[in-house]
Amino acid sequence: MLYRKSIETLSPYIPGFQPAMDGTVIKINSNENPYPPSPKVKELLGGFDFRQLRYYPDATSQPLRELIGAQHGLSSKQVLCGNGSDEVISLIFKVFFEEGDTIATPYPTYTFYKSVADIINVGVAFVDTAEDFAIDLQGLVNTGAKGIFIANPNAQTGRLLPLQRIEELLNNYSGLVVIDEAYIDFAGQESSACHLLGTYSNLIVLRTFSKSYSLCGIRVGFCLADESLIQAMDKCRDSYNVNHLSQVIAAAAFRDREYLEATVKRVVDTRDMLADELRNLGFTVYPSEANFLLCQPHGRSASDIYDYLKAQQIYVRHFDSPRLSDKLRIAIGTEQEVEILLRHLREYAGSDPI
């Protein structure tokens, strides 16, 4: 056997199904933004000098780091950019954890943490959330893990852990704390753990351009942390890890704060409308501060509804895992897509609640 023994039993990360987008498909299963990126991106690409692509990109993504740092009142030395936030997560494991260490994370959560941990033989202590998916912070600390990972808002439930609770955790725990804020723009910047970076040197805040910036396709993420942590990660990242085109596209979108805020508001308004309509259909809808809703039908099984919608070429997410198998996760589409979703759900329900 040429590969490591641990790889043989590894359960890989499974992303949401990616159907061929032929114009008739409604894809609301991967928490993608339903609206296009900033018009500044289209403008940039229209005038882009493609001769630049024969050169290596800026090895450290320095201009993008400076832009991000300035927005958050930080030095560029407190910012690291990666090939999506998934690369940054992998780098965190590589840099801060030894084989045999353990990290703690709430359950349910983003499953990629365990996928990466398994590759390098780092243990994962899952701490169950409450019935309403509230996070048990003391339970996380009590695991004795070397690091704690919290997706905030949670990647499966949309629940937000308030900033004061994160500070409470940092005041009672000396290990590495990673707050994954992939969806934070939909919750509001006042909720971000970035406000705590100057006070706690064991904090890493993760961000991505995939969600609120509508840039899943360019694969750019970043983290914010104490300069000493960034320096350690910089030593171990791949050379030229973010390509040139992705760097300049991300920068153009990042500068367009007006478009970002307008798009986020549109998604949030649609999210709130969809939540009300799903409740009218008989679903339990869990409070969400992200760009998706976790909901539980009662008259029909979640898997049956998933199959029905799939037959209509409407793709939502169903997890065959504990505490989630009786629920659906629905990303927020355009207003038109959401109306089509609701029409099909009403037809499926008939006169009975779902």
Tab-separated table of C-alpha atoms in Angstrom:
chain	number	residue	atom	x	y	z
A	1	MET	CA	0.000	0.000	0.000
A	2	LEU	CA	1.594	3.244	-1.146
A	3	TYR	CA	-0.612	5.667	0.779
A	4	ARG	CA	-0.869	6.208	4.532
A	5	LYS	CA	-2.880	3.636	6.462
A	6	SER	CA	-5.227	6.327	7.807
A	7	ILE	CA	-6.294	7.242	4.255
A	8	GLU	CA	-7.824	3.805	3.687
A	9	THR	CA	-10.587	4.416	6.245
A	10	LEU	CA	-10.920	8.149	5.606
A	11	SER	CA	-14.426	9.492	4.993
A	12	PRO	CA	-13.964	12.368	2.532
A	13	TYR	CA	-15.796	15.670	2.724
A	14	ILE	CA	-18.927	15.499	0.550
A	15	PRO	CA	-20.023	18.837	-0.938
A	16	GLY	CA	-23.549	19.578	-2.073
A	17	PHE	CA	-24.637	18.009	-5.367
A	18	GLN	CA	-23.585	20.122	-8.346
A	19	PRO	CA	-26.162	19.691	-11.142
A	20	ALA	CA	-25.546	20.894	-14.678
A	21	MET	CA	-26.864	24.459	-14.747
A	22	ASP	CA	-28.963	24.518	-17.918
A	23	GLY	CA	-31.263	27.413	-17.017
A	24	THR	CA	-34.100	25.255	-15.672
A	25	VAL	CA	-32.405	24.088	-12.469
A	26	ILE	CA	-32.956	25.818	-9.133
A	27	LYS	CA	-29.816	25.137	-7.108
A	28	ILE	CA	-30.331	26.075	-3.471
A	29	ASN	CA	-28.296	23.337	-1.816
A	30	SER	CA	-24.820	24.804	-1.340
A	31	ASN	CA	-25.504	28.175	0.294
A	32	GLU	CA	-24.330	30.078	-2.760
A	33	ASN	CA	-25.397	33.683	-3.234
A	34	PRO	CA	-28.209	33.798	-5.840
A	35	TYR	CA	-27.072	37.146	-7.228
A	36	PRO	CA	-24.043	37.860	-9.435
A	37	PRO	CA	-20.821	39.372	-8.109
A	38	SER	CA	-20.316	43.113	-8.002
A	39	PRO	CA	-20.524	44.855	-11.418
A	40	LYS	CA	-16.984	46.021	-10.637
A	41	VAL	CA	-15.868	42.438	-11.297
A	42	LYS	CA	-17.432	42.409	-14.768
A	43	GLU	CA	-15.878	45.808	-15.466
A	44	LEU	CA	-12.475	44.532	-14.347
A	45	LEU	CA	-12.640	41.416	-16.526
A	46	GLY	CA	-13.764	43.420	-19.544
A	47	GLY	CA	-10.574	45.463	-19.446
A	48	PHE	CA	-8.223	42.854	-18.024
A	49	ASP	CA	-4.742	42.647	-19.569
A	50	PHE	CA	-4.392	38.891	-20.058
A	51	ARG	CA	-0.674	39.263	-20.693
A	52	GLN	CA	-0.345	39.512	-16.918
A	53	LEU	CA	-1.188	35.824	-16.630
A	54	ARG	CA	2.233	34.784	-17.905
A	55	TYR	CA	3.749	36.090	-14.684
A	56	TYR	CA	3.543	34.472	-11.271
A	57	PRO	CA	1.005	36.166	-8.987
A	58	ASP	CA	1.954	38.185	-5.936
A	59	ALA	CA	3.260	35.385	-3.722
A	60	THR	CA	1.709	36.722	-0.515
A	61	SER	CA	-1.424	38.379	-1.982
A	62	GLN	CA	-0.030	41.546	-0.410
A	63	PRO	CA	-2.320	44.135	-2.085
A	64	LEU	CA	-5.370	42.096	-1.085
A	65	ARG	CA	-4.041	41.660	2.447
A	66	GLU	CA	-3.551	45.405	2.782
A	67	LEU	CA	-7.090	46.076	1.531
A	68	ILE	CA	-8.648	43.570	3.926
A	69	GLY	CA	-6.524	44.696	6.856
A	70	ALA	CA	-7.428	48.355	6.350
A	71	GLN	CA	-11.152	47.539	6.309
A	72	HIS	CA	-10.826	45.794	9.685
A	73	GLY	CA	-8.411	48.273	11.261
A	74	LEU	CA	-5.584	45.737	11.166
A	75	SER	CA	-2.106	45.515	9.719
A	76	SER	CA	-1.616	43.435	6.582
A	77	LYS	CA	0.626	41.279	8.787
A	78	GLN	CA	-2.530	40.151	10.589
A	79	VAL	CA	-4.133	38.838	7.382
A	80	LEU	CA	-3.486	35.662	5.409
A	81	CYS	CA	-5.193	34.797	2.113
A	82	GLY	CA	-5.829	31.295	0.834
A	83	ASN	CA	-7.299	29.237	-1.970
A	84	GLY	CA	-10.711	29.388	-0.344
A	85	SER	CA	-11.161	29.319	3.412
A	86	ASP	CA	-10.886	25.523	3.179
A	87	GLU	CA	-7.184	25.895	2.376
A	88	VAL	CA	-6.808	28.176	5.389
A	89	ILE	CA	-8.532	25.563	7.575
A	90	SER	CA	-6.148	22.893	6.290
A	91	LEU	CA	-3.225	25.201	7.000
A	92	ILE	CA	-4.411	25.802	10.575
A	93	PHE	CA	-4.401	22.060	11.209
A	94	LYS	CA	-0.975	21.683	9.619
A	95	VAL	CA	0.588	24.497	11.635
A	96	PHE	CA	-1.006	24.274	15.077
A	97	PHE	CA	-1.803	20.607	15.714
A	98	GLU	CA	0.356	17.519	16.105
A	99	GLU	CA	-0.720	13.983	15.295
A	100	GLY	CA	-2.653	12.727	18.322
A	101	ASP	CA	-3.920	16.160	19.380
A	102	THR	CA	-7.655	16.803	19.667
A	103	ILE	CA	-9.854	19.686	18.580
A	104	ALA	CA	-13.365	20.322	19.890
A	105	THR	CA	-16.319	21.574	17.899
A	106	PRO	CA	-20.085	21.729	18.379
A	107	TYR	CA	-22.342	19.193	16.687
A	108	PRO	CA	-23.726	19.691	14.138
A	109	THR	CA	-21.204	21.849	12.296
A	110	TYR	CA	-19.216	22.201	9.072
A	111	THR	CA	-18.041	18.654	8.338
A	112	PHE	CA	-14.809	19.746	6.628
A	113	TYR	CA	-13.146	20.218	10.035
A	114	LYS	CA	-13.314	16.488	10.705
A	115	SER	CA	-12.236	15.623	7.151
A	116	VAL	CA	-9.020	17.592	7.573
A	117	ALA	CA	-8.454	16.334	11.113
A	118	ASP	CA	-8.766	12.719	9.959
A	119	ILE	CA	-6.128	13.196	7.267
A	120	ILE	CA	-3.471	14.159	9.809
A	121	ASN	CA	-4.728	11.936	12.661
A	122	VAL	CA	-6.026	14.725	14.869
A	123	GLY	CA	-8.966	13.693	17.036
A	124	VAL	CA	-12.295	15.527	16.973
A	125	ALA	CA	-14.398	15.840	20.128
A	126	PHE	CA	-17.954	16.699	19.116
A	127	VAL	CA	-20.004	18.431	21.795
A	128	ASP	CA	-23.742	18.184	21.209
A	129	THR	CA	-25.665	21.413	20.963
A	130	ALA	CA	-28.926	21.828	22.871
A	131	GLU	CA	-32.293	20.901	21.401
A	132	ASP	CA	-32.511	24.405	19.902
A	133	PHE	CA	-28.885	24.049	18.654
A	134	ALA	CA	-27.431	26.430	21.250
A	135	ILE	CA	-23.693	25.807	21.723
A	136	ASP	CA	-22.386	24.373	24.990
A	137	LEU	CA	-19.254	26.481	25.494
A	138	GLN	CA	-18.325	24.928	28.815
A	139	GLY	CA	-18.677	21.497	27.268
A	140	LEU	CA	-16.176	22.484	24.578
A	141	VAL	CA	-13.694	23.704	27.193
A	142	ASN	CA	-14.188	20.588	29.308
A	143	THR	CA	-12.971	18.334	26.488
A	144	GLY	CA	-9.424	19.494	27.203
A	145	ALA	CA	-8.897	19.884	23.445
A	146	LYS	CA	-5.947	21.851	22.107
A	147	GLY	CA	-8.202	23.962	19.897
A	148	ILE	CA	-11.868	24.861	19.457
A	149	PHE	CA	-13.541	25.427	16.085
A	150	ILE	CA	-16.878	27.252	15.904
A	151	ALA	CA	-18.684	28.108	12.676
A	152	ASN	CA	-20.552	31.323	13.463
A	153	PRO	CA	-23.265	31.509	12.205
A	154	ASN	CA	-23.338	27.728	12.299
A	155	ALA	CA	-22.882	26.161	8.869
A	156	GLN	CA	-25.760	23.708	9.322
A	157	THR	CA	-28.254	25.548	11.512
A	158	GLY	CA	-27.672	29.266	10.848
A	159	ARG	CA	-27.664	29.950	14.594
A	160	LEU	CA	-25.462	32.840	15.734
A	161	LEU	CA	-23.323	32.720	18.873
A	162	PRO	CA	-23.373	36.282	20.298
A	163	LEU	CA	-20.097	38.142	20.482
A	164	GLN	CA	-20.158	38.338	24.281
A	165	ARG	CA	-20.336	34.537	24.451
A	166	ILE	CA	-17.241	34.261	22.251
A	167	GLU	CA	-15.436	36.654	24.572
A	168	GLU	CA	-16.590	34.549	27.507
A	169	LEU	CA	-14.993	31.521	25.856
A	170	LEU	CA	-11.725	33.365	25.221
A	171	ASN	CA	-11.594	34.488	28.846
A	172	ASN	CA	-11.857	30.894	30.035
A	173	TYR	CA	-9.773	28.994	27.505
A	174	SER	CA	-6.117	29.355	26.548
A	175	GLY	CA	-6.021	27.046	23.516
A	176	LEU	CA	-6.488	28.093	19.897
A	177	VAL	CA	-9.981	29.419	19.117
A	178	VAL	CA	-11.030	29.438	15.454
A	179	ILE	CA	-14.234	31.331	14.634
A	180	ASP	CA	-15.341	30.525	11.086
A	181	GLU	CA	-17.356	33.514	9.869
A	182	ALA	CA	-18.237	32.363	6.359
A	183	TYR	CA	-21.800	33.714	6.825
A	184	ILE	CA	-21.184	36.664	9.142
A	185	ASP	CA	-22.164	39.333	6.607
A	186	PHE	CA	-25.740	38.045	6.760
A	187	ALA	CA	-25.719	38.499	10.544
A	188	GLY	CA	-24.138	41.941	10.718
A	189	GLN	CA	-20.576	43.090	11.303
A	190	GLU	CA	-21.333	44.021	14.911
A	191	SER	CA	-21.494	40.248	15.581
A	192	SER	CA	-17.997	39.554	14.255
A	193	ALA	CA	-15.214	38.231	16.461
A	194	CYS	CA	-12.865	40.538	14.539
A	195	HIS	CA	-13.618	43.085	17.275
A	196	LEU	CA	-11.708	40.859	19.719
A	197	LEU	CA	-8.527	40.369	17.720
A	198	GLY	CA	-6.569	43.114	19.476
A	199	THR	CA	-7.290	41.587	22.870
A	200	TYR	CA	-6.860	37.829	22.381
A	201	SER	CA	-3.719	36.434	20.745
A	202	ASN	CA	-5.148	32.876	20.554
A	203	LEU	CA	-8.015	33.867	18.225
A	204	ILE	CA	-8.237	33.197	14.472
A	205	VAL	CA	-11.199	34.555	12.489
A	206	LEU	CA	-11.961	32.914	9.138
A	207	ARG	CA	-13.707	34.646	6.235
A	208	THR	CA	-14.526	33.792	2.620
A	209	PHE	CA	-15.415	35.526	-0.633
A	210	SER	CA	-17.733	32.636	-1.557
A	211	LYS	CA	-20.942	33.624	0.210
A	212	SER	CA	-21.795	37.310	0.536
A	213	TYR	CA	-19.478	38.321	-2.346
A	214	SER	CA	-20.917	35.704	-4.778
A	215	LEU	CA	-17.438	34.461	-5.666
A	216	CYS	CA	-17.448	30.717	-4.953
A	217	GLY	CA	-15.826	30.143	-8.336
A	218	ILE	CA	-12.601	32.061	-7.703
A	219	ARG	CA	-11.767	30.234	-4.434
A	220	VAL	CA	-10.492	32.988	-2.156
A	221	GLY	CA	-10.689	32.980	1.621
A	222	PHE	CA	-8.711	34.656	4.355
A	223	CYS	CA	-8.105	34.695	8.064
A	224	LEU	CA	-7.403	37.444	10.566
A	225	ALA	CA	-5.261	36.819	13.627
A	226	ASP	CA	-2.389	37.964	15.784
A	227	GLU	CA	0.721	38.696	13.729
A	228	SER	CA	2.647	35.801	15.325
A	229	LEU	CA	-0.010	33.270	14.218
A	230	ILE	CA	-0.096	34.655	10.677
A	231	GLN	CA	3.685	34.513	10.500
A	232	ALA	CA	3.668	30.828	11.450
A	233	MET	CA	1.019	30.046	8.837
A	234	ASP	CA	2.851	32.038	6.173
A	235	LYS	CA	5.847	29.749	6.566
A	236	CYS	CA	3.777	26.701	5.682
A	237	ARG	CA	1.346	27.801	2.984
A	238	ASP	CA	1.850	26.764	-0.624
A	239	SER	CA	3.845	29.183	-2.760
A	240	TYR	CA	1.656	31.361	-5.011
A	241	ASN	CA	-1.395	29.837	-3.324
A	242	VAL	CA	-3.865	32.434	-4.681
A	243	ASN	CA	-3.745	33.005	-8.426
A	244	HIS	CA	-3.471	36.492	-9.890
A	245	LEU	CA	-6.934	36.666	-11.429
A	246	SER	CA	-8.568	35.583	-8.180
A	247	GLN	CA	-6.620	38.203	-6.238
A	248	VAL	CA	-7.706	41.109	-8.436
A	249	ILE	CA	-11.324	39.913	-8.689
A	250	ALA	CA	-11.554	39.573	-4.903
A	251	ALA	CA	-10.115	43.064	-4.450
A	252	ALA	CA	-12.603	44.597	-6.896
A	253	ALA	CA	-15.551	42.950	-5.124
A	254	PHE	CA	-14.228	43.841	-1.673
A	255	ARG	CA	-14.037	47.533	-2.530
A	256	ASP	CA	-17.678	47.665	-3.625
A	257	ARG	CA	-19.207	47.924	-0.146
A	258	GLU	CA	-22.440	49.467	-1.442
A	259	TYR	CA	-23.189	46.479	-3.677
A	260	LEU	CA	-22.293	44.043	-0.888
A	261	GLU	CA	-24.689	45.684	1.559
A	262	ALA	CA	-27.514	45.847	-0.989
A	263	THR	CA	-27.134	42.182	-1.946
A	264	VAL	CA	-26.960	41.041	1.660
A	265	LYS	CA	-30.131	42.985	2.495
A	266	ARG	CA	-31.933	41.405	-0.438
A	267	VAL	CA	-30.947	37.905	0.700
A	268	VAL	CA	-31.918	38.607	4.325
A	269	ASP	CA	-35.325	40.007	3.315
A	270	THR	CA	-36.007	36.921	1.183
A	271	ARG	CA	-34.814	34.649	3.990
A	272	ASP	CA	-37.293	36.186	6.414
A	273	MET	CA	-40.139	35.933	3.905
A	274	LEU	CA	-39.340	32.278	3.158
A	275	ALA	CA	-39.199	31.447	6.869
A	276	ASP	CA	-42.722	32.848	7.341
A	277	GLU	CA	-44.086	30.945	4.359
A	278	LEU	CA	-42.503	27.662	5.439
A	279	ARG	CA	-44.064	28.047	8.883
A	280	ASN	CA	-47.427	28.608	7.201
A	281	LEU	CA	-46.910	25.263	5.440
A	282	GLY	CA	-46.360	23.524	8.766
A	283	PHE	CA	-42.561	23.433	8.950
A	284	THR	CA	-40.597	24.159	12.086
A	285	VAL	CA	-38.084	26.763	10.945
A	286	TYR	CA	-35.016	27.352	13.084
A	287	PRO	CA	-33.823	30.959	13.535
A	288	SER	CA	-31.040	31.725	11.052
A	289	GLU	CA	-28.529	34.546	10.705
A	290	ALA	CA	-27.044	33.027	7.530
A	291	ASN	CA	-28.150	32.811	3.877
A	292	PHE	CA	-30.084	29.585	4.407
A	293	LEU	CA	-32.786	28.057	6.592
A	294	LEU	CA	-32.854	24.771	8.456
A	295	CYS	CA	-36.420	23.500	8.605
A	296	GLN	CA	-38.247	20.397	9.794
A	297	PRO	CA	-41.418	19.044	8.199
A	298	HIS	CA	-43.891	17.144	10.346
A	299	GLY	CA	-46.502	15.604	8.054
A	300	ARG	CA	-44.017	14.202	5.516
A	301	SER	CA	-40.438	12.944	5.739
A	302	ALA	CA	-37.597	15.289	4.839
A	303	SER	CA	-36.113	12.713	2.460
A	304	ASP	CA	-39.432	12.363	0.592
A	305	ILE	CA	-39.699	16.133	0.177
A	306	TYR	CA	-36.079	16.240	-0.978
A	307	ASP	CA	-36.783	13.570	-3.628
A	308	TYR	CA	-39.950	15.351	-4.750
A	309	LEU	CA	-38.158	18.674	-5.181
A	310	LYS	CA	-35.259	16.985	-6.958
A	311	ALA	CA	-37.719	15.544	-9.476
A	312	GLN	CA	-38.807	19.154	-10.151
A	313	GLN	CA	-35.113	20.092	-10.638
A	314	ILE	CA	-35.072	21.994	-7.356
A	315	TYR	CA	-32.047	21.013	-5.309
A	316	VAL	CA	-32.025	21.584	-1.555
A	317	ARG	CA	-29.781	19.851	1.016
A	318	HIS	CA	-30.648	16.767	3.029
A	319	PHE	CA	-28.120	15.335	5.488
A	320	ASP	CA	-28.376	11.676	6.384
A	321	SER	CA	-26.823	12.253	9.790
A	322	PRO	CA	-27.964	12.389	13.435
A	323	ARG	CA	-30.250	15.313	14.353
A	324	LEU	CA	-30.378	16.477	10.718
A	325	SER	CA	-31.920	13.548	8.830
A	326	ASP	CA	-35.463	14.766	9.589
A	327	LYS	CA	-34.690	18.279	8.340
A	328	LEU	CA	-33.893	20.148	5.126
A	329	ARG	CA	-31.424	22.974	4.633
A	330	ILE	CA	-32.589	25.464	2.038
A	331	ALA	CA	-30.269	28.155	0.704
A	332	ILE	CA	-31.888	31.483	-0.141
A	333	GLY	CA	-32.440	31.848	-3.858
A	334	THR	CA	-33.722	34.803	-5.825
A	335	GLU	CA	-37.234	36.005	-5.115
A	336	GLN	CA	-38.401	34.185	-8.272
A	337	GLU	CA	-36.659	30.927	-7.285
A	338	VAL	CA	-38.184	31.045	-3.816
A	339	GLU	CA	-41.672	31.580	-5.273
A	340	ILE	CA	-41.207	28.516	-7.514
A	341	LEU	CA	-39.997	26.486	-4.529
A	342	LEU	CA	-43.035	27.526	-2.485
A	343	ARG	CA	-45.433	26.781	-5.346
A	344	HIS	CA	-44.131	23.230	-5.603
A	345	LEU	CA	-44.238	22.752	-1.835
A	346	ARG	CA	-47.862	23.942	-1.763
A	347	GLU	CA	-48.755	21.552	-4.585
A	348	TYR	CA	-47.005	18.712	-2.761
A	349	ALA	CA	-48.812	19.487	0.472
A	350	GLY	CA	-52.262	19.855	-1.020
A	351	SER	CA	-54.603	20.717	1.828
A	352	ASP	CA	-52.432	19.077	4.490
A	353	PRO	CA	-49.580	20.753	6.390
A	354	ILE	CA	-46.118	19.444	5.560
